Tab-separated table of C-alpha atoms and ligand atoms in Angstrom:
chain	number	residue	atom	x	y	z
A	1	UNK	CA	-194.665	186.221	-16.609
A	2	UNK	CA	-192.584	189.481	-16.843
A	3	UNK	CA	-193.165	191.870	-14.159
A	4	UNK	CA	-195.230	194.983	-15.617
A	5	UNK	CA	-194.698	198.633	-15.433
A	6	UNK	CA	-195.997	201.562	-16.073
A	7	UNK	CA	-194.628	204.699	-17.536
A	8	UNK	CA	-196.889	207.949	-17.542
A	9	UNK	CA	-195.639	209.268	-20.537
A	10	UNK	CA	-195.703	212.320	-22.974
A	11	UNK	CA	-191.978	213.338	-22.837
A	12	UNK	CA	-188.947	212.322	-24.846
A	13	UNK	CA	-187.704	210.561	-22.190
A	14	UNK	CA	-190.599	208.172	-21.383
A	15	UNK	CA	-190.171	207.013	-24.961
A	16	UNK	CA	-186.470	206.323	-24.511
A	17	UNK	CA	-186.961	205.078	-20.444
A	18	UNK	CA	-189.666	202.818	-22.255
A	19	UNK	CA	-187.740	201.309	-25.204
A	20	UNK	CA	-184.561	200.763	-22.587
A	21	UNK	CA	-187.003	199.018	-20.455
A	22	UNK	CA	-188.661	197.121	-23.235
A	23	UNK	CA	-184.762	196.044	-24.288
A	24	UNK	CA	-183.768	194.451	-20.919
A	25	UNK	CA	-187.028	191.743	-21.218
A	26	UNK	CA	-189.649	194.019	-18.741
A	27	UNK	CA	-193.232	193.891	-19.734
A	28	UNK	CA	-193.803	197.747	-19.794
A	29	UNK	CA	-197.060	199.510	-20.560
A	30	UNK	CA	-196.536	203.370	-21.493
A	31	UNK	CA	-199.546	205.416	-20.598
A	32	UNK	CA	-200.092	208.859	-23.154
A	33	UNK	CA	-202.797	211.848	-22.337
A	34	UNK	CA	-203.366	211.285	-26.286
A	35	UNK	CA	-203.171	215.015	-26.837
A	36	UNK	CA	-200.390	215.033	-29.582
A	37	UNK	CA	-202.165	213.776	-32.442
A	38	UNK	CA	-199.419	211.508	-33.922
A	39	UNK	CA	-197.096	210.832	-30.837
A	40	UNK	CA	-193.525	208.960	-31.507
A	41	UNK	CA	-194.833	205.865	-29.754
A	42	UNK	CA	-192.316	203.954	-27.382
A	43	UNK	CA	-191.343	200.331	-27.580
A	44	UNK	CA	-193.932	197.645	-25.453
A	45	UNK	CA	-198.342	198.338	-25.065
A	46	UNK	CA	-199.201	202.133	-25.098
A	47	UNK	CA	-202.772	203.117	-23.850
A	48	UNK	CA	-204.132	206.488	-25.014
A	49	UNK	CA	-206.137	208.923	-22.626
A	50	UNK	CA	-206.891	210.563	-19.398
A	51	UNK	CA	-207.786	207.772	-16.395
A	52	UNK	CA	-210.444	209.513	-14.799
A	53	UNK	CA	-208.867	211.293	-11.714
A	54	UNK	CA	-207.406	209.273	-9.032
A	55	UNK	CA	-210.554	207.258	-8.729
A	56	UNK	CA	-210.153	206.262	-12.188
A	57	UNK	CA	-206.519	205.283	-11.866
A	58	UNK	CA	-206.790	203.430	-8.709
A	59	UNK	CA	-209.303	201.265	-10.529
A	60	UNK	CA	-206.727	200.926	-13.381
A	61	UNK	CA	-204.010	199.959	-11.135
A	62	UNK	CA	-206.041	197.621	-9.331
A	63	UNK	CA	-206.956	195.742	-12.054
A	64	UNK	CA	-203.640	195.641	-13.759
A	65	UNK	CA	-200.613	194.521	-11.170
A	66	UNK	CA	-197.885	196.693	-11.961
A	67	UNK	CA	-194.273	196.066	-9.825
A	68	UNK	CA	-193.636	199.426	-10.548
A	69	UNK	CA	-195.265	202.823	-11.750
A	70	UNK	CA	-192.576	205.662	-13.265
A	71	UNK	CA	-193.912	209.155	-13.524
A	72	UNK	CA	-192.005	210.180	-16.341
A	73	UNK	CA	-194.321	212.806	-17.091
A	74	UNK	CA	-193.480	216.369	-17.996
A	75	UNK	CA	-192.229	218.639	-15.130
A	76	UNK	CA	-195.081	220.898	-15.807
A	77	UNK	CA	-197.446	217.848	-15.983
A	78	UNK	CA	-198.457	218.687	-12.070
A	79	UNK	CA	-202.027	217.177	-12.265
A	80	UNK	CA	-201.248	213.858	-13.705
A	81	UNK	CA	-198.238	213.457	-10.947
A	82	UNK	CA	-200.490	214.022	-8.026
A	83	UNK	CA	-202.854	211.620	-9.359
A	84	UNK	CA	-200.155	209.043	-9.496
A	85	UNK	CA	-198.655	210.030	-5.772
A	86	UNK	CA	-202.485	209.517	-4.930
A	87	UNK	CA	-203.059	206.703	-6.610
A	88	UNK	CA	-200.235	204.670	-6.078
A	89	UNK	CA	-199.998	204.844	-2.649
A	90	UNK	CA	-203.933	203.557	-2.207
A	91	UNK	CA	-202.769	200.625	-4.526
A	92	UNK	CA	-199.443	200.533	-2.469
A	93	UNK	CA	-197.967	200.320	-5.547
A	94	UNK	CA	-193.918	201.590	-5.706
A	95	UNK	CA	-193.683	205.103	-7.649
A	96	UNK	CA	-191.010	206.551	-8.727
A	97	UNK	CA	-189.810	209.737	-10.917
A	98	UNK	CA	-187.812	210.338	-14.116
A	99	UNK	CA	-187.531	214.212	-14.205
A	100	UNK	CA	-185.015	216.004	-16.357
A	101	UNK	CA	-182.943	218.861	-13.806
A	102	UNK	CA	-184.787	222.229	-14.053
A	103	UNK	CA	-182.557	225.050	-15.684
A	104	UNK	CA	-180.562	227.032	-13.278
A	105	UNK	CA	-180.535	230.374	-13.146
A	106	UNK	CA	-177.680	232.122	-14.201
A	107	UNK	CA	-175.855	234.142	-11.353
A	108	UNK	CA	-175.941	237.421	-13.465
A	109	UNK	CA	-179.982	236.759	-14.240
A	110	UNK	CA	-180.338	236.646	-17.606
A	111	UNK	CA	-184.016	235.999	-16.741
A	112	UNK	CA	-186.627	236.813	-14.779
A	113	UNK	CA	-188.252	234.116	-12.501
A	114	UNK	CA	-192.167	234.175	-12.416
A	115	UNK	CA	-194.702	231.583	-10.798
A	116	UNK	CA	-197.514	231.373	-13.544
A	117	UNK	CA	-198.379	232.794	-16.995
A	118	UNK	CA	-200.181	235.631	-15.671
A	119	UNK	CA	-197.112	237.419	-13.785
A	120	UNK	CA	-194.573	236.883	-16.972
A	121	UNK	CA	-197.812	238.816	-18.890
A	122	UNK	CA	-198.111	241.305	-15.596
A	123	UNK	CA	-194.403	241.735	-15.679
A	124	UNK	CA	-194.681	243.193	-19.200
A	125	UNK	CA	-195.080	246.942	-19.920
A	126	UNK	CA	-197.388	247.667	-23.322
A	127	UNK	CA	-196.313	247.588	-26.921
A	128	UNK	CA	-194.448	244.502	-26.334
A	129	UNK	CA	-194.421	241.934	-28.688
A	130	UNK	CA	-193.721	238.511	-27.035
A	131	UNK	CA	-192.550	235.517	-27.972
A	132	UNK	CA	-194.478	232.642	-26.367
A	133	UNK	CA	-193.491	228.880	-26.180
A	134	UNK	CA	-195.632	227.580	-23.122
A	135	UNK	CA	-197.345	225.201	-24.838
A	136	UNK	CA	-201.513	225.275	-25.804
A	137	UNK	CA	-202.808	225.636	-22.099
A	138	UNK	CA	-203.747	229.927	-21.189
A	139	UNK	CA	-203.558	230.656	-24.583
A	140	UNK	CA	-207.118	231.923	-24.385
A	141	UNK	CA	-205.944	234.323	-21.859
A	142	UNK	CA	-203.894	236.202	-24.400
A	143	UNK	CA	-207.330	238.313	-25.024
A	144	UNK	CA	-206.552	239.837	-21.532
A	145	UNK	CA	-203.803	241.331	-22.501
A	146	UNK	CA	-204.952	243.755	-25.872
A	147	UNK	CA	-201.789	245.820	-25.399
A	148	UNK	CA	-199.674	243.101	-26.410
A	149	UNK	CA	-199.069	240.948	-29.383
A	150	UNK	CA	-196.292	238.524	-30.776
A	151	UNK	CA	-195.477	235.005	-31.715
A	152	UNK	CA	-197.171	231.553	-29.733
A	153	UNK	CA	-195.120	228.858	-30.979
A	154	UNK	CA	-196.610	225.367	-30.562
A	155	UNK	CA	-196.189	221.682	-31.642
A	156	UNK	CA	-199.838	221.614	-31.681
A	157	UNK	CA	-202.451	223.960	-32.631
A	158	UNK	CA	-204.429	225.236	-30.074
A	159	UNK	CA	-208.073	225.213	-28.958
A	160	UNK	CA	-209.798	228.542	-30.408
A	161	UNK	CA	-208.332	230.848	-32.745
A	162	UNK	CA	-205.306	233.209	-30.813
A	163	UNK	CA	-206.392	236.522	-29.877
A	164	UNK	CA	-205.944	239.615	-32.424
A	165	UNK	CA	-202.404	240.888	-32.673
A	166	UNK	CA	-200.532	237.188	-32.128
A	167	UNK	CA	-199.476	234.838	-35.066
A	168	UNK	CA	-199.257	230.856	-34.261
A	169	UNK	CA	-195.827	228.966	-35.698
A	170	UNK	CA	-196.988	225.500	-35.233
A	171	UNK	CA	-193.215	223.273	-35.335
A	172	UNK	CA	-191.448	220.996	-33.506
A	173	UNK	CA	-188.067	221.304	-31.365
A	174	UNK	CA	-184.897	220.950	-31.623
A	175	UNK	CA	-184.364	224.750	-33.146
A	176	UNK	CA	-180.975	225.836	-33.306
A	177	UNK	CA	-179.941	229.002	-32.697
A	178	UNK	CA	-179.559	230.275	-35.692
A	179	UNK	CA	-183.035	229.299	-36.121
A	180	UNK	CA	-184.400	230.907	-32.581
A	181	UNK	CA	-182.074	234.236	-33.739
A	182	UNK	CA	-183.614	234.500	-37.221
A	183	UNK	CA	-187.364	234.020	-35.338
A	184	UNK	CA	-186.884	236.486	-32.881
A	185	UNK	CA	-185.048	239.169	-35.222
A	186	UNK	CA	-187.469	239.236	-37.983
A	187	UNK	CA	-190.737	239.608	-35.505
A	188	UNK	CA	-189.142	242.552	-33.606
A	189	UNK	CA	-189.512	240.156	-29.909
A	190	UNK	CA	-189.263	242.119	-26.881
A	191	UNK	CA	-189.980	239.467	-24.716
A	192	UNK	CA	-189.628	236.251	-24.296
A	193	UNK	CA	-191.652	233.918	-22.198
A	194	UNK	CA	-190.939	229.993	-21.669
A	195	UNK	CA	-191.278	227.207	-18.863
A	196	UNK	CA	-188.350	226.278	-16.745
A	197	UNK	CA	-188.549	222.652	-18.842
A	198	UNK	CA	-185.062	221.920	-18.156
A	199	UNK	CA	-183.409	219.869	-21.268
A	200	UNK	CA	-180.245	221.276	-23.220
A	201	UNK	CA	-182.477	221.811	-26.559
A	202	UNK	CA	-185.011	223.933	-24.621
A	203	UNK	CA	-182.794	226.473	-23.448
A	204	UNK	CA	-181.541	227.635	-26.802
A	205	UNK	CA	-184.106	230.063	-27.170
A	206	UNK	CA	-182.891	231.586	-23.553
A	207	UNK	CA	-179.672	232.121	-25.314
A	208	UNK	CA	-181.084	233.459	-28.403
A	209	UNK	CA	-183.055	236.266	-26.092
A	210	UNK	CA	-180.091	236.430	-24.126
A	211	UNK	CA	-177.752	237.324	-27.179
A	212	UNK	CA	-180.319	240.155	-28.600
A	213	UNK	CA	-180.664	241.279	-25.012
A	214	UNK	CA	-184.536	240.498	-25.601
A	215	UNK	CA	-186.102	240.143	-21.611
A	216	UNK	CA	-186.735	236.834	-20.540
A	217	UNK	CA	-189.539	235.475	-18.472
A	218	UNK	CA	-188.976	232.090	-17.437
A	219	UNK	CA	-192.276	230.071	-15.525
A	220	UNK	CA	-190.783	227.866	-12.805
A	221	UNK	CA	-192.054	224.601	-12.453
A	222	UNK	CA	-195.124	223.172	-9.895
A	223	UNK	CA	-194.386	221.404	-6.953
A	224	UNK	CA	-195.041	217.522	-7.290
A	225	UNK	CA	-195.517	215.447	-4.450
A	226	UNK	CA	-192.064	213.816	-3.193
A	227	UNK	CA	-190.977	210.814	-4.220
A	228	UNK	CA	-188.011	209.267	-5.518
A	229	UNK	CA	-186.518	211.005	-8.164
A	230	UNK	CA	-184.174	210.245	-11.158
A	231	UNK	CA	-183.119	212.924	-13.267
A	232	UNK	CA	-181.057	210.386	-15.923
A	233	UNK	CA	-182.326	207.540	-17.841
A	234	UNK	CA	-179.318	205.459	-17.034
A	235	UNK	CA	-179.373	205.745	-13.443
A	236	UNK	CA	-182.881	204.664	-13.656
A	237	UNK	CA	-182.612	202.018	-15.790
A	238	UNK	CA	-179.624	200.730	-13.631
A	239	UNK	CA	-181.955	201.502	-10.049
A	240	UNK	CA	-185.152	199.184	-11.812
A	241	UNK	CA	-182.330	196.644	-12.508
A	242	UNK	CA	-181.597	196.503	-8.515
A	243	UNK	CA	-184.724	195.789	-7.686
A	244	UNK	CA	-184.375	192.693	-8.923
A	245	UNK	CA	-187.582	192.065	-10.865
A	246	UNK	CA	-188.244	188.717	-12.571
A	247	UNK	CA	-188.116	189.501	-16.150
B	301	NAP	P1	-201.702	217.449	-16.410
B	301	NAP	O1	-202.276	218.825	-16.357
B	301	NAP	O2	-200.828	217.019	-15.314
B	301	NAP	O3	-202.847	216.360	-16.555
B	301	NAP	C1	-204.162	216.652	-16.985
B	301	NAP	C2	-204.874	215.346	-17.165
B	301	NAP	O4	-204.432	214.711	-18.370
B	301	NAP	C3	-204.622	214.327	-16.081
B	301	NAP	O5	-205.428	214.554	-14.941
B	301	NAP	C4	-204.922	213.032	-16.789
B	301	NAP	O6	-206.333	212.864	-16.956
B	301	NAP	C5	-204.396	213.300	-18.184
B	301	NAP	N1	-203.003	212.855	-18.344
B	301	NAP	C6	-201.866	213.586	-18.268
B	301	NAP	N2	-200.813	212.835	-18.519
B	301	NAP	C7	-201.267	211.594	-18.757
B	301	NAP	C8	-200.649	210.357	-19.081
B	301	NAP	N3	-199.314	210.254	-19.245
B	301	NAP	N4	-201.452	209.265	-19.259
B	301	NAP	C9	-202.803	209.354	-19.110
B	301	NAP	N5	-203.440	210.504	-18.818
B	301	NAP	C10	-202.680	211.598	-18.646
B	301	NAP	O7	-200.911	217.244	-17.790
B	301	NAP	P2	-200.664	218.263	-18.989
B	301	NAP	O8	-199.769	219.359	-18.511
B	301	NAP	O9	-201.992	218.586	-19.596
B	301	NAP	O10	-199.845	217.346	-19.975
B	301	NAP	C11	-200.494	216.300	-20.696
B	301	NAP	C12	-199.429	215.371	-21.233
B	301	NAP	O11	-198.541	216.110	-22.065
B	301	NAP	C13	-198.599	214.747	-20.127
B	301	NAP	O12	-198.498	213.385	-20.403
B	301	NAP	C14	-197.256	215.427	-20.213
B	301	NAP	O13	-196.199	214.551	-19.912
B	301	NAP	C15	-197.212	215.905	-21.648
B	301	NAP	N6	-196.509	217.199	-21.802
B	301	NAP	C16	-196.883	218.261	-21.045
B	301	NAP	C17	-196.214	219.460	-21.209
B	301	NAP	C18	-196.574	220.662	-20.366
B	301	NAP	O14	-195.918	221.702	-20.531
B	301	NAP	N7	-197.559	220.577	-19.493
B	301	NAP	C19	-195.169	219.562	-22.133
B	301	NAP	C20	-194.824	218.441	-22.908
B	301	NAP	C21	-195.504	217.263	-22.727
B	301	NAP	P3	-207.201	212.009	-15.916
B	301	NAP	O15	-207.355	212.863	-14.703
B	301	NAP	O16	-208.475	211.782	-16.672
B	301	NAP	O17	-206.460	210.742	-15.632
């Protein structure tokens, strides 16, 4: 029998980890919130939907015998991650991370650092008209904030109808910056406010902003519980390959 493991997916990168894995002969089971509604679904088992808190994944784990667990979760994915910490370490099951490097700040700040979605709104004087790309969570909390409008852009559409004064794009990355220029120009953005996702697609809208001198708010990530981290696919893939599983 091939040793299992499990990937907590929803990221680009858990696909690839996962069809890498799949490649060199592990059995690998990739674990999906099943929020997207027609995910790109890795190579080996997937299994769609939340566990049920730690409880719920401890009893997973327990019945499953993974070698291994890999958080490849988003960075902003901060529940799921302490849930595996958590979980894994009442199964004393070995966790590790695959976490693409955060974006650094630029020395000259072309953006402004802020802790949650309400400071980059609180950090915005009235009559501004936003872009937003932070994905479908707060959204509801847009209704706060009546003296401002703009853009949400979203692979998927959101919850409850957006506040009065926003318009929803619903699309998927990569945009180049042609694309992120033309967007921002022709809805008269002011402001720009986006997660600290790391990833060299991501960041072309920073440049766009940065280019029409539009203010940038940029939401740094949680803190997840330490363990070992990879921030490459190959130096993961090469690290599982040390540990000598049986395949
Ligand atoms: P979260 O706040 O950390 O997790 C919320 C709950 O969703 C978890 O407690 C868990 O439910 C379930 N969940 C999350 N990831 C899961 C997985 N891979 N497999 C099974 N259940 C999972 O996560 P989130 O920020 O809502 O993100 C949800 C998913 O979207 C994650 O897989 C993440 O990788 C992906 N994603 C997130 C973002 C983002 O900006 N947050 C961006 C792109 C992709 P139970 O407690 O019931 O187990």
């Amino acid at each position: 029998m091939p040793e299992r493991i499990l990937i907590l997916g929803g990221t680009g990168e858990a696909r690839r980890l996962a069809d890498g894995l799949v490649e060199r002969g592990y059995d690998v089971v990739t674990s999906l919130a099943g929020v997207t509604r027609q995910p790109a679904l890795p190579k080996g088992k997937v299994r769609h939907g939340g566990f049920g808190g730690v409880e719920g994944l401890t009893e997973f784990l327990s019945g499953e015998r993974f070698s291994l667990i890999i958080d490849a979760t988003h960075p902003f994915a901060a529940q799921m991650s302490a849930h595996a910490f958590a979980a894994a370490l009442r199964c004393s099951v070995p966790l590790t991370r695959l976490e693409r490097p955060a974006w650094e700040k630029p020395r000259d700040g072309e953006w402004q650092s802020v802790a949650n979605f309400a400071e980059a709104f609180d950090a915005i004087s009235a009559g501004g008209t936003v872009f937003v790309t932070t994905g479908r969570k707060n959204l509801h909390t847009l209704a706060e904030y009546p003296s401002l409008g703009g853009v949400v852009r979203s692979i998927e559409a959101p919850n409850a109808p957006l506040a009065a004064g926003w318009s929803l794009i619903l699309d998927r990355p990569p945009f180049d910056i042609d694309h992120e220029l033309g967007l921002m120009r022709q809805n008269h953005i002011t402001h720009l406010i986006c997660k600290n996702s790391g990833g060299t697609q991501m960041i072309t809208k920073v440049k766009a902003a940065n280019t029409l001198a539009i203010a940038v708010l940029v939401i740094e990530r949680p803190v997840k519980p330490p363990c070992l981290t990879y921030s490459s696919i190959p130096a993961l893939l090469e690290a599982v390959g040390s540990l000598h599983l049986p395949r």
